[in-house]
């Protein structure tokens, strides 16, 4: 089989649909910054090219049949990138193509035309694990749309490599990731054992946002009902709640609401955790627990969410709707101005209270 390399600069093998939310890490340096000397091109035996254990992307078999067909018909259209370690070549890019080549060679019908060599751009070895992660992302991010789990692993591994600095300052090093995204990735991977969530994330049975909300929910449960956590054990509660999420008994919004934890008794919470058939929202209704926040910060958070909906989704379709919208909004604005005036007049009249950092962060997020 042909192992030719043509002059194309775009990888036909790894073209995927453009994603508007494709992430580029601002920490990544230009590829040439990593090389003391110009990369050399070598034809390397397939069995000498080794996957990089730090590669965040787990599913190297994605679209492998398509890639095998392209390899069969066109050969190698661009080299993979790797550094040499002993007699082996450790991949920085080209994991899926290398995987496809190995799978191609396993098929009986291909035994007379095996792929024996892979074209490899041989580059300098990374100096640190942190640099290696950066280089993997730098070489792959422009070509492959990593999923949330892939990027979460990358962010978390980098955070660990940096010695787990404060997330707020760490997040500033990412150009296209918001601080809340960085926090979400780290919060989730730092809390859950990977074996509990990896398969469900890949199957899209749970989301990163829902997993983060469950972490906060359990923290609030520990704070307000420590007896329940001691009785059930946090690990068991987490597993029960993960199953309820997969079974559509719990969703992200109801977890973020937290009114069930605030208003229910320990016995009622225990009953909910013990019964896999109970839907949290329905159970709250049966107990007469409203989803409406009962505390001041909670109400402000709800107000912030309403503000976001008004800004993004309030689009009238008729002239009548437009006029009615103006009238209603003017009424709301008048009420808001009156409330704002009253709150300002209370300056210096209220006792200092211990601020809830979690609720304050959530409130700030809704108003940005």
Coordinates of C-alpha atoms in Angstrom, one line a residue:
X1 CA 0.0 0.0 0.0
X2 CA 1.1 3.5 -0.8
X3 CA 2.6 5.6 2.1
X4 CA 2.9 8.8 0.0
X5 CA 2.8 12.3 1.4
X6 CA 1.4 15.1 -0.7
X7 CA 1.7 18.9 -0.1
X8 CA -1.7 19.4 1.4
X9 CA -1.7 21.4 4.5
X10 CA -5.2 20.5 5.6
X11 CA -5.9 17.0 7.1
X12 CA -8.6 15.4 5.0
X13 CA -8.5 12.5 7.4
X14 CA -9.5 14.6 10.4
X15 CA -11.9 17.1 8.9
X16 CA -15.0 17.5 11.0
X17 CA -17.8 20.0 10.9
X18 CA -16.8 23.4 12.1
X19 CA -18.1 24.1 15.6
X20 CA -18.8 27.7 16.5
X21 CA -17.8 27.0 20.1
X22 CA -14.4 25.4 19.2
X23 CA -12.0 26.2 22.0
X24 CA -8.5 27.5 21.6
X25 CA -6.3 27.7 24.6
X26 CA -4.4 31.0 25.0
X27 CA -1.7 29.3 26.9
X28 CA -0.7 27.4 23.8
X29 CA 2.5 28.8 22.3
X30 CA 3.1 28.7 18.5
X31 CA 4.2 25.2 17.5
X32 CA 7.6 26.4 16.4
X33 CA 8.3 27.7 19.9
X34 CA 8.7 24.1 21.0
X35 CA 11.4 23.1 18.6
X36 CA 15.1 23.7 19.1
X37 CA 15.7 22.4 15.6
X38 CA 13.5 22.0 12.5
X39 CA 11.3 18.9 12.7
X40 CA 12.6 15.9 10.7
X41 CA 10.4 13.6 8.7
X42 CA 10.8 9.9 9.1
X43 CA 9.0 6.8 7.9
X44 CA 8.4 4.9 11.1
X45 CA 7.2 1.3 11.5
X46 CA 3.6 1.2 12.7
X47 CA 4.4 -0.7 15.9
X48 CA 6.9 1.9 16.9
X49 CA 4.4 4.8 17.1
X50 CA 2.8 4.9 20.6
X51 CA -0.4 6.8 21.7
X52 CA 0.3 9.6 24.2
X53 CA -1.1 8.6 27.7
X54 CA -1.8 12.3 28.3
X55 CA -4.1 12.7 25.3
X56 CA -7.4 13.9 26.7
X57 CA -9.4 12.3 23.9
X58 CA -10.4 8.8 24.8
X59 CA -12.3 7.7 21.8
X60 CA -9.6 7.3 19.2
X61 CA -11.9 5.1 17.1
X62 CA -14.2 7.9 16.2
X63 CA -15.0 7.7 12.4
X64 CA -12.3 5.0 12.1
X65 CA -14.0 3.2 9.2
X66 CA -14.0 6.4 7.2
X67 CA -10.4 7.0 8.0
X68 CA -9.4 3.5 7.0
X69 CA -11.1 3.9 3.7
X70 CA -9.2 7.2 3.1
X71 CA -5.9 5.6 4.0
X72 CA -6.7 2.8 1.6
X73 CA -7.5 5.0 -1.3
X74 CA -5.2 8.0 -0.8
X75 CA -2.4 7.0 1.5
X76 CA -1.0 9.4 4.1
X77 CA -1.8 13.0 3.1
X78 CA 0.0 14.5 6.1
X79 CA 2.4 13.2 8.7
X80 CA 1.5 12.7 12.3
X81 CA 3.6 14.5 15.0
X82 CA 5.6 12.7 17.6
X83 CA 8.8 12.9 19.7
X84 CA 11.2 10.0 20.1
X85 CA 11.7 8.2 23.4
X86 CA 14.1 5.3 23.2
X87 CA 13.1 3.3 20.1
X88 CA 9.5 4.5 20.3
X89 CA 7.7 7.6 18.9
X90 CA 5.2 9.2 21.3
X91 CA 2.3 10.9 19.5
X92 CA 1.4 14.6 20.0
X93 CA -1.1 14.5 17.1
X94 CA -2.5 11.9 14.8
X95 CA -3.9 9.5 17.4
X96 CA -7.0 8.7 15.4
X97 CA -5.1 8.1 12.1
X98 CA -2.6 5.8 13.9
X99 CA -5.5 3.9 15.5
X100 CA -7.2 3.6 12.0
X101 CA -4.0 2.2 10.5
X102 CA -3.7 -0.5 13.2
X103 CA -7.4 -1.4 12.8
X104 CA -6.9 -1.5 9.0
X105 CA -4.1 -4.0 9.4
X106 CA -6.3 -6.3 11.6
X107 CA -8.7 -7.0 8.8
X108 CA -8.3 -10.2 6.9
X109 CA -9.1 -8.6 3.5
X110 CA -6.2 -6.2 4.0
X111 CA -3.4 -8.7 4.8
X112 CA -1.9 -8.4 1.2
X113 CA -1.7 -4.6 1.5
X114 CA -0.7 -3.8 5.1
X115 CA 0.2 -0.3 6.3
X116 CA 3.7 -0.9 7.4
X117 CA 5.0 2.6 8.1
X118 CA 3.7 5.9 9.2
X119 CA 5.1 9.3 8.2
X120 CA 6.2 11.1 11.4
X121 CA 7.3 14.7 11.9
X122 CA 9.8 14.1 14.7
X123 CA 10.0 17.0 17.1
X124 CA 11.8 17.8 20.4
X125 CA 10.5 16.0 23.5
X126 CA 8.4 18.2 25.9
X127 CA 10.4 19.5 28.9
X128 CA 7.5 19.1 31.3
X129 CA 4.1 17.4 31.6
X130 CA 2.5 20.8 31.5
X131 CA 4.2 21.6 28.2
X132 CA 3.2 18.2 26.8
X133 CA -0.4 18.9 27.5
X134 CA -0.1 22.3 25.9
X135 CA 1.4 20.8 22.8
X136 CA -1.2 18.1 22.4
X137 CA -3.9 20.7 22.6
X138 CA -2.1 23.1 20.3
X139 CA -1.6 20.5 17.6
X140 CA -5.1 19.1 17.9
X141 CA -7.4 22.0 18.7
X142 CA -7.4 23.5 15.2
X143 CA -8.2 20.1 13.6
X144 CA -10.4 18.1 16.0
X145 CA -13.4 19.2 17.9
X146 CA -12.8 17.8 21.3
X147 CA -15.9 17.0 23.4
X148 CA -16.6 18.5 26.8
X149 CA -15.0 15.5 28.6
X150 CA -11.8 15.8 26.5
X151 CA -11.4 19.5 27.3
X152 CA -12.4 18.9 30.9
X153 CA -9.5 16.3 31.2
X154 CA -7.1 18.7 29.6
X155 CA -8.0 21.6 31.9
X156 CA -7.9 19.4 35.0
X157 CA -4.6 17.8 34.1
X158 CA -3.1 21.2 33.5
X159 CA -4.5 22.4 36.8
X160 CA -2.9 19.5 38.6
X161 CA 0.4 20.0 36.7
X162 CA 0.4 23.6 38.0
X163 CA 0.0 22.4 41.6
X164 CA -3.8 23.1 41.9
X165 CA -3.6 26.9 42.1
X166 CA -6.7 28.9 43.0
X167 CA -9.2 28.3 40.2
X168 CA -10.1 32.0 39.8
X169 CA -6.5 33.0 38.9
X170 CA -5.9 29.8 37.0
X171 CA -8.9 30.5 34.7
X172 CA -7.4 33.8 33.5
X173 CA -4.9 31.8 31.5
X174 CA -7.5 30.6 29.1
X175 CA -8.6 32.9 26.3
X176 CA -11.7 31.2 25.1
X177 CA -12.9 29.4 28.2
X178 CA -14.9 31.4 30.6
X179 CA -14.0 31.2 34.3
X180 CA -17.3 29.4 35.0
X181 CA -16.3 26.7 32.4
X182 CA -12.9 26.2 33.9
X183 CA -14.5 26.0 37.4
X184 CA -17.1 23.5 36.2
X185 CA -14.5 21.2 34.6
X186 CA -12.2 21.3 37.7
X187 CA -15.2 20.9 40.1
X188 CA -16.6 17.9 38.3
X189 CA -13.3 16.0 37.8
X190 CA -12.0 16.8 41.3
X191 CA -15.2 15.4 42.9
X192 CA -16.3 12.4 41.0
X193 CA -14.4 9.2 40.4
X194 CA -13.9 9.0 36.6
X195 CA -15.4 5.5 36.4
X196 CA -18.7 6.9 37.8
X197 CA -19.2 9.6 35.1
X198 CA -17.0 8.9 32.0
X199 CA -19.4 6.5 30.2
X200 CA -22.5 8.6 31.0
X201 CA -20.8 11.8 29.7
X202 CA -19.7 10.1 26.5
X203 CA -23.3 8.8 26.0
X204 CA -24.6 12.2 26.8
X205 CA -26.8 10.8 29.6
X206 CA -25.5 13.5 31.9
X207 CA -24.0 16.9 31.3
X208 CA -21.1 18.7 33.0
X209 CA -23.5 21.4 34.1
X210 CA -25.8 18.9 35.8
X211 CA -22.8 17.2 37.5
X212 CA -21.6 20.5 38.8
X213 CA -25.0 21.3 40.1
X214 CA -25.1 18.0 42.0
X215 CA -21.8 18.8 43.7
X216 CA -23.3 22.1 44.9
X217 CA -26.5 20.3 45.9
X218 CA -24.6 17.8 48.0
X219 CA -22.5 20.5 49.6
X220 CA -25.7 22.3 50.7
X221 CA -27.1 19.0 52.0
X222 CA -24.0 18.5 54.1
X223 CA -24.4 22.0 55.5
X224 CA -28.1 21.9 56.3
X225 CA -28.7 18.2 57.0
X226 CA -25.4 16.6 58.2
X227 CA -27.4 13.9 59.9
X228 CA -28.7 12.6 56.5
X229 CA -25.1 12.6 55.0
X230 CA -23.8 10.7 58.0
X231 CA -26.7 8.3 57.9
X232 CA -26.6 7.5 54.2
X233 CA -22.9 8.2 53.5
X234 CA -22.0 10.8 50.9
X235 CA -20.8 8.2 48.3
X236 CA -24.1 6.4 48.4
X237 CA -26.0 9.7 48.1
X238 CA -23.9 10.7 45.1
X239 CA -24.6 7.3 43.4
X240 CA -28.3 7.5 44.2
X241 CA -28.5 11.0 42.7
X242 CA -26.5 10.1 39.6
X243 CA -29.0 7.3 38.9
X244 CA -31.9 9.7 39.4
X245 CA -30.3 12.1 36.9
X246 CA -29.9 9.3 34.3
X247 CA -33.5 8.2 34.9
X248 CA -34.8 11.8 34.5
X249 CA -36.0 12.0 38.1
X250 CA -33.8 15.0 38.7
X251 CA -32.6 17.8 36.4
X252 CA -30.0 20.6 36.6
X253 CA -32.6 23.3 37.2
X254 CA -34.1 21.6 40.2
X255 CA -30.7 20.9 41.7
X256 CA -29.7 24.5 41.3
X257 CA -32.9 25.5 43.0
X258 CA -32.0 23.9 46.3
X259 CA -35.4 24.8 47.9
X260 CA -36.0 21.1 48.6
X261 CA -32.9 21.0 50.8
X262 CA -33.9 24.3 52.5
X263 CA -37.5 23.4 53.2
X264 CA -37.8 19.6 53.5
X265 CA -37.2 17.7 56.8
X266 CA -34.4 15.2 57.1
X267 CA -37.0 12.4 57.1
X268 CA -38.5 13.7 53.8
X269 CA -35.1 14.0 52.2
X270 CA -34.3 10.4 53.4
X271 CA -37.5 9.2 51.9
X272 CA -36.6 10.8 48.5
X273 CA -33.1 9.3 48.5
X274 CA -34.5 5.8 49.4
X275 CA -37.2 5.7 46.7
X276 CA -35.7 5.5 43.2
X277 CA -39.2 6.1 41.6
X278 CA -39.6 9.6 43.1
X279 CA -39.3 12.6 40.8
X280 CA -37.9 15.5 42.8
X281 CA -40.1 18.2 41.3
X282 CA -43.3 16.1 41.8
X283 CA -42.2 15.1 45.3
X284 CA -41.7 18.8 46.2
X285 CA -45.2 19.6 44.9
X286 CA -46.7 16.7 46.9
X287 CA -45.0 18.2 50.1
X288 CA -46.2 21.7 49.3
X289 CA -42.6 22.9 48.8
X290 CA -42.5 25.7 46.3
X291 CA -39.6 26.1 43.8
X292 CA -39.7 29.8 44.5
X293 CA -36.8 30.9 46.6
X294 CA -37.6 31.7 50.2
X295 CA -34.5 33.8 51.0
X296 CA -33.4 37.1 49.7
X297 CA -30.3 36.0 47.7
X298 CA -32.4 33.2 46.1
X299 CA -35.0 35.7 44.9
X300 CA -32.2 38.0 43.5
X301 CA -30.8 35.0 41.6
X302 CA -34.3 34.3 40.1
X303 CA -34.5 38.0 39.2
X304 CA -31.1 37.8 37.5
X305 CA -32.3 34.8 35.4
X306 CA -35.4 36.7 34.4
X307 CA -33.2 39.6 33.3
X308 CA -31.2 37.3 31.1
X309 CA -34.4 35.8 29.5
X310 CA -35.7 39.3 28.8
X311 CA -32.5 40.4 27.1
X312 CA -32.2 37.3 24.9
X313 CA -35.7 35.9 24.3
X314 CA -38.2 38.7 24.5
X315 CA -38.9 39.2 20.8
X316 CA -42.5 40.1 19.9
X317 CA -44.0 38.8 16.6
X318 CA -46.8 41.3 16.2
X319 CA -47.4 45.0 16.8
X320 CA -49.9 44.2 19.5
X321 CA -47.3 42.0 21.3
X322 CA -44.8 44.8 21.0
X323 CA -47.1 47.4 22.6
X324 CA -48.2 45.0 25.3
X325 CA -44.6 44.3 26.0
X326 CA -43.8 48.0 26.4
X327 CA -46.7 48.5 28.8
X328 CA -45.7 45.5 31.0
X329 CA -42.0 46.3 31.1
X330 CA -42.7 50.0 32.0
X331 CA -44.8 48.6 34.9
X332 CA -42.0 46.3 36.0
X333 CA -39.5 49.1 35.7
X334 CA -41.6 51.4 37.9
X335 CA -41.8 48.6 40.5
X336 CA -38.1 48.0 40.3
X337 CA -37.2 51.7 40.7
X338 CA -39.4 51.8 43.8
X339 CA -37.7 48.7 45.3
X340 CA -34.3 50.1 44.4
X341 CA -35.0 53.3 46.2
X342 CA -36.2 51.5 49.3
X343 CA -33.1 49.3 49.4
X344 CA -30.8 52.4 49.0
X345 CA -32.7 54.1 51.9
X346 CA -31.9 51.1 54.1
X347 CA -28.1 51.8 54.0
X348 CA -26.6 51.6 57.5
X349 CA -29.8 50.3 59.1
X350 CA -29.3 46.5 58.7
X351 CA -26.9 44.2 60.7
X352 CA -23.9 42.7 59.0
X353 CA -24.5 39.1 58.0
X354 CA -22.1 36.3 57.1
X355 CA -22.1 36.3 53.3
X356 CA -22.8 33.0 51.6
X357 CA -20.0 32.7 49.0
X358 CA -21.8 30.1 46.9
X359 CA -24.9 32.1 46.6
X360 CA -23.0 35.3 46.0
X361 CA -21.0 33.7 43.1
X362 CA -24.2 32.4 41.6
X363 CA -25.9 35.8 41.9
X364 CA -22.8 37.4 40.2
X365 CA -23.0 34.9 37.4
X366 CA -26.7 35.8 36.7
X367 CA -26.0 39.5 36.5
X368 CA -23.0 39.3 34.2

